[in-house]
Amino acid sequence: MIIRFERNGKNKHGWMVEEENKVRVIEGDIYKRDGGKPVMTGLEVPLSEVKLLSPSAPSKVVCIGINYEDHIKEMGSDVPAEPLMFLKPSTTVIGPGDAIVYPSATQNLHYEGELAVVIKKEARNITAAEAEDYILGFTCALDITARDLQQQDGQWTRAKGFDTFCPLGPAIAAKVDYQNLRIVTKVNGEIRQDGSTSQMIFSVPQLLEAVTSVMTLLPGDVVLTGTPAGVGPLQPGDEVSVTIEGIGTLTNKVVSK
Ligand code: MG
């Protein structure tokens, strides 16, 4: 699985070999934006000696709202005729273990555990049938939401856009059956969301077709695919985790501002 990490003050990509507790260091741009190819250096470092970063540093995070039927019911929404899109700024992105900062502007901070798609190459006006060619892989995400501000504002930029509101990680898994993965969100070890990506209303390929009919996705951009039922509040001091089958567990702590 692909990770991004910091070691000795430098950010690099690597291939995580979890069972051996090792990272194989990759040099070069894994997205081949410079025309070159990424190179496995042969250098290996212990996983314990690196700080994991968000596995991608996207130019934008495109999110899909109300894409699971059971979540639509709990929100009292209607099934959308087409995917509902919104953006989180790149400055919301944090890595595994980083702190989610509870802003003083909200009284009702919610977790939403989600499957995230990481884009491999520039994608514009692609069809659902072509979508898999544009996917680098999948990772876990939290779409942290100030629920009260979402309702109060009538649009979602503020509610979804505070710094630290998009934890991503721990790694990018390329080969997973993304149409049928169990996704579990826990708060302080207690299960709050337990769904399957098979419950999505619009599939990942359909979402990429819809998003790229509006905006170009760049290498490393991330698309969040919606959350299953069971969203709820977080408090400062809480530890929230998202586990997706075949990918891993993303864990973050909430701190007060
Ligand atoms: Mg969401």
PDB file of C-alpha atoms and ligand atoms in Angstrom:
ATOM      1  CA  MET A   1       0.000   0.000   0.000  1.00  0.00           C
ATOM      2  CA  ILE A   2       1.201   3.495  -0.827  1.00  0.00           C
ATOM      3  CA  ILE A   3       1.914   5.939   1.981  1.00  0.00           C
ATOM      4  CA  ARG A   4       3.358   9.420   2.266  1.00  0.00           C
ATOM      5  CA  PHE A   5       5.622  10.011   5.204  1.00  0.00           C
ATOM      6  CA  GLU A   6       8.015  12.403   6.822  1.00  0.00           C
ATOM      7  CA  ARG A   7      11.476  11.331   7.944  1.00  0.00           C
ATOM      8  CA  ASN A   8      14.445  13.529   8.802  1.00  0.00           C
ATOM      9  CA  GLY A   9      12.479  16.604   7.738  1.00  0.00           C
ATOM     10  CA  LYS A  10      11.707  15.297   4.241  1.00  0.00           C
ATOM     11  CA  ASN A  11       8.373  14.190   2.780  1.00  0.00           C
ATOM     12  CA  LYS A  12       8.436  11.114   0.572  1.00  0.00           C
ATOM     13  CA  HIS A  13       6.213   8.393  -0.747  1.00  0.00           C
ATOM     14  CA  GLY A  14       6.740   4.797   0.208  1.00  0.00           C
ATOM     15  CA  TRP A  15       5.375   1.308  -0.059  1.00  0.00           C
ATOM     16  CA  MET A  16       4.226   0.073   3.341  1.00  0.00           C
ATOM     17  CA  VAL A  17       4.898  -3.570   4.157  1.00  0.00           C
ATOM     18  CA  GLU A  18       2.859  -3.713   7.330  1.00  0.00           C
ATOM     19  CA  GLU A  19       3.524  -7.345   8.225  1.00  0.00           C
ATOM     20  CA  GLU A  20       7.276  -6.615   8.237  1.00  0.00           C
ATOM     21  CA  ASN A  21       6.828  -3.216   9.920  1.00  0.00           C
ATOM     22  CA  LYS A  22       8.773  -1.618   7.052  1.00  0.00           C
ATOM     23  CA  VAL A  23       8.531   1.128   4.463  1.00  0.00           C
ATOM     24  CA  ARG A  24      10.198   0.804   1.078  1.00  0.00           C
ATOM     25  CA  VAL A  25      11.199   4.300   0.010  1.00  0.00           C
ATOM     26  CA  ILE A  26      10.040   5.584  -3.385  1.00  0.00           C
ATOM     27  CA  GLU A  27      11.835   8.452  -5.152  1.00  0.00           C
ATOM     28  CA  GLY A  28      10.209  10.589  -7.825  1.00  0.00           C
ATOM     29  CA  ASP A  29       6.638  11.633  -8.399  1.00  0.00           C
ATOM     30  CA  ILE A  30       4.260   8.693  -8.097  1.00  0.00           C
ATOM     31  CA  TYR A  31       1.815  10.654 -10.279  1.00  0.00           C
ATOM     32  CA  LYS A  32       4.431  11.018 -13.039  1.00  0.00           C
ATOM     33  CA  ARG A  33       3.600  14.725 -13.347  1.00  0.00           C
ATOM     34  CA  ASP A  34       7.199  15.466 -14.305  1.00  0.00           C
ATOM     35  CA  GLY A  35       7.102  12.809 -17.015  1.00  0.00           C
ATOM     36  CA  GLY A  36       9.487  10.632 -14.994  1.00  0.00           C
ATOM     37  CA  LYS A  37       8.702   7.372 -13.349  1.00  0.00           C
ATOM     38  CA  PRO A  38       8.748   6.759  -9.624  1.00  0.00           C
ATOM     39  CA  VAL A  39      11.658   4.573  -8.577  1.00  0.00           C
ATOM     40  CA  MET A  40      11.819   2.025  -5.766  1.00  0.00           C
ATOM     41  CA  THR A  41      15.126   2.985  -4.172  1.00  0.00           C
ATOM     42  CA  GLY A  42      15.758  -0.325  -2.428  1.00  0.00           C
ATOM     43  CA  LEU A  43      16.040   1.638   0.811  1.00  0.00           C
ATOM     44  CA  GLU A  44      13.902   0.302   3.644  1.00  0.00           C
ATOM     45  CA  VAL A  45      13.127   2.054   6.915  1.00  0.00           C
ATOM     46  CA  PRO A  46      11.215   0.814   9.969  1.00  0.00           C
ATOM     47  CA  LEU A  47       7.596   1.945   9.994  1.00  0.00           C
ATOM     48  CA  SER A  48       8.138   3.116  13.582  1.00  0.00           C
ATOM     49  CA  GLU A  49      10.725   5.679  12.374  1.00  0.00           C
ATOM     50  CA  VAL A  50       8.429   7.562  10.014  1.00  0.00           C
ATOM     51  CA  LYS A  51       5.575   9.971  10.621  1.00  0.00           C
ATOM     52  CA  LEU A  52       2.666   9.074   8.379  1.00  0.00           C
ATOM     53  CA  LEU A  53       1.230  12.005   6.417  1.00  0.00           C
ATOM     54  CA  SER A  54      -2.048  12.135   4.523  1.00  0.00           C
ATOM     55  CA  PRO A  55      -1.290   9.673   1.690  1.00  0.00           C
ATOM     56  CA  SER A  56      -2.110  12.362  -0.846  1.00  0.00           C
ATOM     57  CA  ALA A  57      -1.771  16.162  -0.762  1.00  0.00           C
ATOM     58  CA  PRO A  58      -4.730  17.041  -3.007  1.00  0.00           C
ATOM     59  CA  SER A  59      -5.342  20.341  -4.800  1.00  0.00           C
ATOM     60  CA  LYS A  60      -8.972  19.882  -3.785  1.00  0.00           C
ATOM     61  CA  VAL A  61     -11.239  17.431  -2.003  1.00  0.00           C
ATOM     62  CA  VAL A  62     -14.538  16.882  -3.796  1.00  0.00           C
ATOM     63  CA  CYS A  63     -17.214  15.430  -1.558  1.00  0.00           C
ATOM     64  CA  ILE A  64     -20.513  13.738  -2.252  1.00  0.00           C
ATOM     65  CA  GLY A  65     -23.395  14.308   0.153  1.00  0.00           C
ATOM     66  CA  ILE A  66     -26.199  11.882   1.004  1.00  0.00           C
ATOM     67  CA  ASN A  67     -24.992   8.903  -1.026  1.00  0.00           C
ATOM     68  CA  TYR A  68     -26.076   6.077   1.317  1.00  0.00           C
ATOM     69  CA  GLU A  69     -29.752   5.236   1.597  1.00  0.00           C
ATOM     70  CA  ASP A  70     -29.764   4.684   5.381  1.00  0.00           C
ATOM     71  CA  HIS A  71     -27.991   8.035   5.938  1.00  0.00           C
ATOM     72  CA  ILE A  72     -30.596   9.796   3.758  1.00  0.00           C
ATOM     73  CA  LYS A  73     -33.280   8.405   6.086  1.00  0.00           C
ATOM     74  CA  GLU A  74     -31.541   9.587   9.250  1.00  0.00           C
ATOM     75  CA  MET A  75     -31.060  13.074   7.734  1.00  0.00           C
ATOM     76  CA  GLY A  76     -34.685  13.228   6.533  1.00  0.00           C
ATOM     77  CA  SER A  77     -33.483  14.010   3.000  1.00  0.00           C
ATOM     78  CA  ASP A  78     -34.816  12.833  -0.357  1.00  0.00           C
ATOM     79  CA  VAL A  79     -32.893  10.452  -2.611  1.00  0.00           C
ATOM     80  CA  PRO A  80     -31.002  12.785  -4.945  1.00  0.00           C
ATOM     81  CA  ALA A  81     -31.590  12.569  -8.701  1.00  0.00           C
ATOM     82  CA  GLU A  82     -27.904  13.199  -9.290  1.00  0.00           C
ATOM     83  CA  PRO A  83     -24.837  13.292  -7.041  1.00  0.00           C
ATOM     84  CA  LEU A  84     -24.783  16.229  -4.629  1.00  0.00           C
ATOM     85  CA  MET A  85     -21.295  17.764  -4.717  1.00  0.00           C
ATOM     86  CA  PHE A  86     -19.438  20.102  -2.438  1.00  0.00           C
ATOM     87  CA  LEU A  87     -15.800  20.972  -1.816  1.00  0.00           C
ATOM     88  CA  LYS A  88     -13.491  20.903   1.138  1.00  0.00           C
ATOM     89  CA  PRO A  89     -10.434  23.145   0.752  1.00  0.00           C
ATOM     90  CA  SER A  90      -7.024  21.477   0.571  1.00  0.00           C
ATOM     91  CA  THR A  91      -6.225  23.061   3.946  1.00  0.00           C
ATOM     92  CA  THR A  92      -8.751  20.748   5.660  1.00  0.00           C
ATOM     93  CA  VAL A  93      -6.498  17.739   4.985  1.00  0.00           C
ATOM     94  CA  ILE A  94      -4.552  16.192   7.865  1.00  0.00           C
ATOM     95  CA  GLY A  95      -2.860  12.831   8.261  1.00  0.00           C
ATOM     96  CA  PRO A  96      -3.290   9.836  10.542  1.00  0.00           C
ATOM     97  CA  GLY A  97      -2.819  10.723  14.191  1.00  0.00           C
ATOM     98  CA  ASP A  98      -3.104  14.468  13.583  1.00  0.00           C
ATOM     99  CA  ALA A  99      -5.485  16.486  15.735  1.00  0.00           C
ATOM    100  CA  ILE A 100      -8.966  17.511  14.603  1.00  0.00           C
ATOM    101  CA  VAL A 101      -9.460  20.990  16.053  1.00  0.00           C
ATOM    102  CA  TYR A 102     -12.942  21.650  17.487  1.00  0.00           C
ATOM    103  CA  PRO A 103     -13.714  25.227  16.372  1.00  0.00           C
ATOM    104  CA  SER A 104     -15.279  27.610  18.868  1.00  0.00           C
ATOM    105  CA  ALA A 105     -17.875  28.594  16.195  1.00  0.00           C
ATOM    106  CA  THR A 106     -19.729  25.252  16.485  1.00  0.00           C
ATOM    107  CA  GLN A 107     -21.580  23.443  19.265  1.00  0.00           C
ATOM    108  CA  ASN A 108     -22.203  20.275  17.248  1.00  0.00           C
ATOM    109  CA  LEU A 109     -19.161  18.738  15.564  1.00  0.00           C
ATOM    110  CA  HIS A 110     -19.915  15.468  13.740  1.00  0.00           C
ATOM    111  CA  TYR A 111     -17.846  12.614  12.327  1.00  0.00           C
ATOM    112  CA  GLU A 112     -18.698  11.081   8.925  1.00  0.00           C
ATOM    113  CA  GLY A 113     -16.578   8.043   8.019  1.00  0.00           C
ATOM    114  CA  GLU A 114     -16.097   7.750   4.251  1.00  0.00           C
ATOM    115  CA  LEU A 115     -14.323   5.855   1.488  1.00  0.00           C
ATOM    116  CA  ALA A 116     -11.973   8.236  -0.362  1.00  0.00           C
ATOM    117  CA  VAL A 117     -10.878   7.824  -3.980  1.00  0.00           C
ATOM    118  CA  VAL A 118      -7.392   9.083  -4.895  1.00  0.00           C
ATOM    119  CA  ILE A 119      -7.027  10.221  -8.506  1.00  0.00           C
ATOM    120  CA  LYS A 120      -4.056   8.961 -10.529  1.00  0.00           C
ATOM    121  CA  LYS A 121      -4.044  11.253 -13.570  1.00  0.00           C
ATOM    122  CA  GLU A 122      -5.810  14.311 -14.911  1.00  0.00           C
ATOM    123  CA  ALA A 123      -9.476  13.498 -15.465  1.00  0.00           C
ATOM    124  CA  ARG A 124     -11.902  15.648 -17.409  1.00  0.00           C
ATOM    125  CA  ASN A 125     -15.249  14.531 -18.864  1.00  0.00           C
ATOM    126  CA  ILE A 126     -14.545  10.855 -18.309  1.00  0.00           C
ATOM    127  CA  THR A 127     -17.244   8.209 -18.486  1.00  0.00           C
ATOM    128  CA  ALA A 128     -18.065   5.750 -15.721  1.00  0.00           C
ATOM    129  CA  ALA A 129     -16.670   2.973 -17.928  1.00  0.00           C
ATOM    130  CA  GLU A 130     -13.295   4.741 -18.100  1.00  0.00           C
ATOM    131  CA  ALA A 131     -13.175   5.715 -14.425  1.00  0.00           C
ATOM    132  CA  GLU A 132     -11.010   2.875 -13.084  1.00  0.00           C
ATOM    133  CA  ASP A 133      -8.106   3.966 -15.336  1.00  0.00           C
ATOM    134  CA  TYR A 134      -8.033   7.253 -13.412  1.00  0.00           C
ATOM    135  CA  ILE A 135      -8.011   5.804  -9.890  1.00  0.00           C
ATOM    136  CA  LEU A 136      -4.733   5.392  -8.027  1.00  0.00           C
ATOM    137  CA  GLY A 137      -6.489   3.710  -5.119  1.00  0.00           C
ATOM    138  CA  PHE A 138      -8.629   4.111  -2.042  1.00  0.00           C
ATOM    139  CA  THR A 139      -8.105   5.350   1.481  1.00  0.00           C
ATOM    140  CA  CYS A 140     -10.129   6.161   4.613  1.00  0.00           C
ATOM    141  CA  ALA A 141     -11.469   9.646   5.250  1.00  0.00           C
ATOM    142  CA  LEU A 142     -13.403  11.629   7.811  1.00  0.00           C
ATOM    143  CA  ASP A 143     -15.715  14.340   6.519  1.00  0.00           C
ATOM    144  CA  ILE A 144     -15.764  16.365   9.732  1.00  0.00           C
ATOM    145  CA  THR A 145     -18.834  18.586   9.784  1.00  0.00           C
ATOM    146  CA  ALA A 146     -20.116  21.394  11.977  1.00  0.00           C
ATOM    147  CA  ARG A 147     -23.737  20.200  11.793  1.00  0.00           C
ATOM    148  CA  ASP A 148     -25.240  23.322  13.330  1.00  0.00           C
ATOM    149  CA  LEU A 149     -23.428  25.614  10.880  1.00  0.00           C
ATOM    150  CA  GLN A 150     -24.442  23.369   7.981  1.00  0.00           C
ATOM    151  CA  GLN A 151     -28.098  23.877   8.901  1.00  0.00           C
ATOM    152  CA  GLN A 152     -27.700  27.543   9.786  1.00  0.00           C
ATOM    153  CA  ASP A 153     -25.772  28.641   6.679  1.00  0.00           C
ATOM    154  CA  GLY A 154     -27.897  26.947   4.021  1.00  0.00           C
ATOM    155  CA  GLN A 155     -24.702  26.014   2.177  1.00  0.00           C
ATOM    156  CA  TRP A 156     -21.809  24.016   3.450  1.00  0.00           C
ATOM    157  CA  THR A 157     -18.539  25.839   2.898  1.00  0.00           C
ATOM    158  CA  ARG A 158     -18.063  26.914   6.503  1.00  0.00           C
ATOM    159  CA  ALA A 159     -19.525  23.760   8.071  1.00  0.00           C
ATOM    160  CA  LYS A 160     -17.206  21.487   6.090  1.00  0.00           C
ATOM    161  CA  GLY A 161     -14.241  23.773   5.555  1.00  0.00           C
ATOM    162  CA  PHE A 162     -12.427  24.433   8.820  1.00  0.00           C
ATOM    163  CA  ASP A 163      -8.732  23.518   8.950  1.00  0.00           C
ATOM    164  CA  THR A 164      -8.254  19.860  10.043  1.00  0.00           C
ATOM    165  CA  PHE A 165     -11.754  18.819   8.880  1.00  0.00           C
ATOM    166  CA  CYS A 166     -10.492  16.160   6.449  1.00  0.00           C
ATOM    167  CA  PRO A 167      -8.336  13.446   8.009  1.00  0.00           C
ATOM    168  CA  LEU A 168      -7.047  11.037   5.310  1.00  0.00           C
ATOM    169  CA  GLY A 169      -5.123   7.776   5.509  1.00  0.00           C
ATOM    170  CA  PRO A 170      -3.368   5.714   6.590  1.00  0.00           C
ATOM    171  CA  ALA A 171      -2.468   4.294   3.160  1.00  0.00           C
ATOM    172  CA  ILE A 172      -3.718   4.017  -0.407  1.00  0.00           C
ATOM    173  CA  ALA A 173      -4.846   0.533  -1.375  1.00  0.00           C
ATOM    174  CA  ALA A 174      -4.970  -0.012  -5.117  1.00  0.00           C
ATOM    175  CA  LYS A 175      -6.543  -3.416  -5.325  1.00  0.00           C
ATOM    176  CA  VAL A 176      -9.713  -3.537  -3.285  1.00  0.00           C
ATOM    177  CA  ASP A 177     -13.239  -4.492  -4.241  1.00  0.00           C
ATOM    178  CA  TYR A 178     -14.413  -0.917  -3.682  1.00  0.00           C
ATOM    179  CA  GLN A 179     -18.050  -1.771  -4.445  1.00  0.00           C
ATOM    180  CA  ASN A 180     -18.275  -4.044  -1.412  1.00  0.00           C
ATOM    181  CA  LEU A 181     -16.149  -2.978   1.557  1.00  0.00           C
ATOM    182  CA  ARG A 182     -17.210  -2.881   5.185  1.00  0.00           C
ATOM    183  CA  ILE A 183     -16.749   0.601   6.663  1.00  0.00           C
ATOM    184  CA  VAL A 184     -16.810   1.084  10.434  1.00  0.00           C
ATOM    185  CA  THR A 185     -16.477   4.315  12.409  1.00  0.00           C
ATOM    186  CA  LYS A 186     -15.716   4.164  16.124  1.00  0.00           C
ATOM    187  CA  VAL A 187     -15.610   6.852  18.783  1.00  0.00           C
ATOM    188  CA  ASN A 188     -13.463   5.962  21.802  1.00  0.00           C
ATOM    189  CA  GLY A 189     -13.522   2.350  20.637  1.00  0.00           C
ATOM    190  CA  GLU A 190     -17.330   2.154  20.378  1.00  0.00           C
ATOM    191  CA  ILE A 191     -18.922   1.380  16.993  1.00  0.00           C
ATOM    192  CA  ARG A 192     -21.062   4.286  15.690  1.00  0.00           C
ATOM    193  CA  GLN A 193     -21.248   3.570  11.949  1.00  0.00           C
ATOM    194  CA  ASP A 194     -21.165   0.095  10.425  1.00  0.00           C
ATOM    195  CA  GLY A 195     -21.973   0.074   6.733  1.00  0.00           C
ATOM    196  CA  SER A 196     -20.871  -1.262   3.395  1.00  0.00           C
ATOM    197  CA  THR A 197     -19.833   0.605   0.276  1.00  0.00           C
ATOM    198  CA  SER A 198     -22.335  -1.648  -1.522  1.00  0.00           C
ATOM    199  CA  GLN A 199     -25.033   0.660  -0.051  1.00  0.00           C
ATOM    200  CA  MET A 200     -23.929   3.660  -2.144  1.00  0.00           C
ATOM    201  CA  ILE A 201     -26.637   5.180  -4.330  1.00  0.00           C
ATOM    202  CA  PHE A 202     -24.170   6.396  -6.976  1.00  0.00           C
ATOM    203  CA  SER A 203     -21.181   4.101  -7.528  1.00  0.00           C
ATOM    204  CA  VAL A 204     -17.589   5.332  -7.558  1.00  0.00           C
ATOM    205  CA  PRO A 205     -17.397   5.265 -11.411  1.00  0.00           C
ATOM    206  CA  GLN A 206     -20.713   7.153 -11.658  1.00  0.00           C
ATOM    207  CA  LEU A 207     -19.404   9.740  -9.182  1.00  0.00           C
ATOM    208  CA  LEU A 208     -16.208  10.294 -11.170  1.00  0.00           C
ATOM    209  CA  GLU A 209     -18.225  10.736 -14.365  1.00  0.00           C
ATOM    210  CA  ALA A 210     -20.441  13.299 -12.625  1.00  0.00           C
ATOM    211  CA  VAL A 211     -17.603  15.206 -10.934  1.00  0.00           C
ATOM    212  CA  THR A 212     -15.388  15.384 -14.030  1.00  0.00           C
ATOM    213  CA  SER A 213     -18.301  16.696 -16.107  1.00  0.00           C
ATOM    214  CA  VAL A 214     -18.021  19.771 -13.873  1.00  0.00           C
ATOM    215  CA  MET A 215     -14.365  20.135 -12.921  1.00  0.00           C
ATOM    216  CA  THR A 216     -11.040  18.630 -13.883  1.00  0.00           C
ATOM    217  CA  LEU A 217      -9.600  16.295 -11.284  1.00  0.00           C
ATOM    218  CA  LEU A 218      -5.818  16.537 -10.951  1.00  0.00           C
ATOM    219  CA  PRO A 219      -3.362  13.834  -9.905  1.00  0.00           C
ATOM    220  CA  GLY A 220      -3.647  13.356  -6.148  1.00  0.00           C
ATOM    221  CA  ASP A 221      -7.094  14.929  -5.896  1.00  0.00           C
ATOM    222  CA  VAL A 222      -9.465  13.139  -3.572  1.00  0.00           C
ATOM    223  CA  VAL A 223     -13.167  12.344  -3.898  1.00  0.00           C
ATOM    224  CA  LEU A 224     -15.125  11.496  -0.733  1.00  0.00           C
ATOM    225  CA  THR A 225     -18.027   9.203  -1.546  1.00  0.00           C
ATOM    226  CA  GLY A 226     -20.535   9.870   1.235  1.00  0.00           C
ATOM    227  CA  THR A 227     -21.194   8.384   4.654  1.00  0.00           C
ATOM    228  CA  PRO A 228     -23.388   5.547   5.930  1.00  0.00           C
ATOM    229  CA  ALA A 229     -25.926   5.962   8.753  1.00  0.00           C
ATOM    230  CA  GLY A 230     -24.901   6.622  12.323  1.00  0.00           C
ATOM    231  CA  VAL A 231     -23.368  10.090  12.170  1.00  0.00           C
ATOM    232  CA  GLY A 232     -23.100  11.805  15.519  1.00  0.00           C
ATOM    233  CA  PRO A 233     -21.256  14.253  17.730  1.00  0.00           C
ATOM    234  CA  LEU A 234     -17.628  14.445  18.796  1.00  0.00           C
ATOM    235  CA  GLN A 235     -16.239  16.135  21.887  1.00  0.00           C
ATOM    236  CA  PRO A 236     -12.743  17.423  22.627  1.00  0.00           C
ATOM    237  CA  GLY A 237     -10.694  14.474  23.908  1.00  0.00           C
ATOM    238  CA  ASP A 238     -12.527  11.904  21.768  1.00  0.00           C
ATOM    239  CA  GLU A 239     -10.623   9.494  19.585  1.00  0.00           C
ATOM    240  CA  VAL A 240     -12.371   8.768  16.280  1.00  0.00           C
ATOM    241  CA  SER A 241     -11.386   6.024  13.877  1.00  0.00           C
ATOM    242  CA  VAL A 242     -12.512   4.788  10.474  1.00  0.00           C
ATOM    243  CA  THR A 243     -11.701   1.249   9.410  1.00  0.00           C
ATOM    244  CA  ILE A 244     -12.270   0.120   5.836  1.00  0.00           C
ATOM    245  CA  GLU A 245     -11.808  -3.511   4.939  1.00  0.00           C
ATOM    246  CA  GLY A 246      -8.650  -4.057   2.895  1.00  0.00           C
ATOM    247  CA  ILE A 247      -7.361  -0.525   3.516  1.00  0.00           C
ATOM    248  CA  GLY A 248      -6.714  -0.051   7.232  1.00  0.00           C
ATOM    249  CA  THR A 249      -7.653   2.226  10.107  1.00  0.00           C
ATOM    250  CA  LEU A 250      -7.442   6.001  10.255  1.00  0.00           C
ATOM    251  CA  THR A 251      -7.375   7.345  13.819  1.00  0.00           C
ATOM    252  CA  ASN A 252      -7.492  10.974  14.946  1.00  0.00           C
ATOM    253  CA  LYS A 253      -8.064  12.773  18.209  1.00  0.00           C
ATOM    254  CA  VAL A 254     -10.281  15.804  18.734  1.00  0.00           C
ATOM    255  CA  VAL A 255      -8.744  18.762  20.560  1.00  0.00           C
ATOM    256  CA  SER A 256     -10.324  22.004  21.646  1.00  0.00           C
ATOM    257  CA  LYS A 257      -9.228  25.184  19.955  1.00  0.00           C
TER     258      LYS A 257
HETATM  259 MG    MG B   1     -19.897  13.466   4.090  1.00  0.00          MG
END
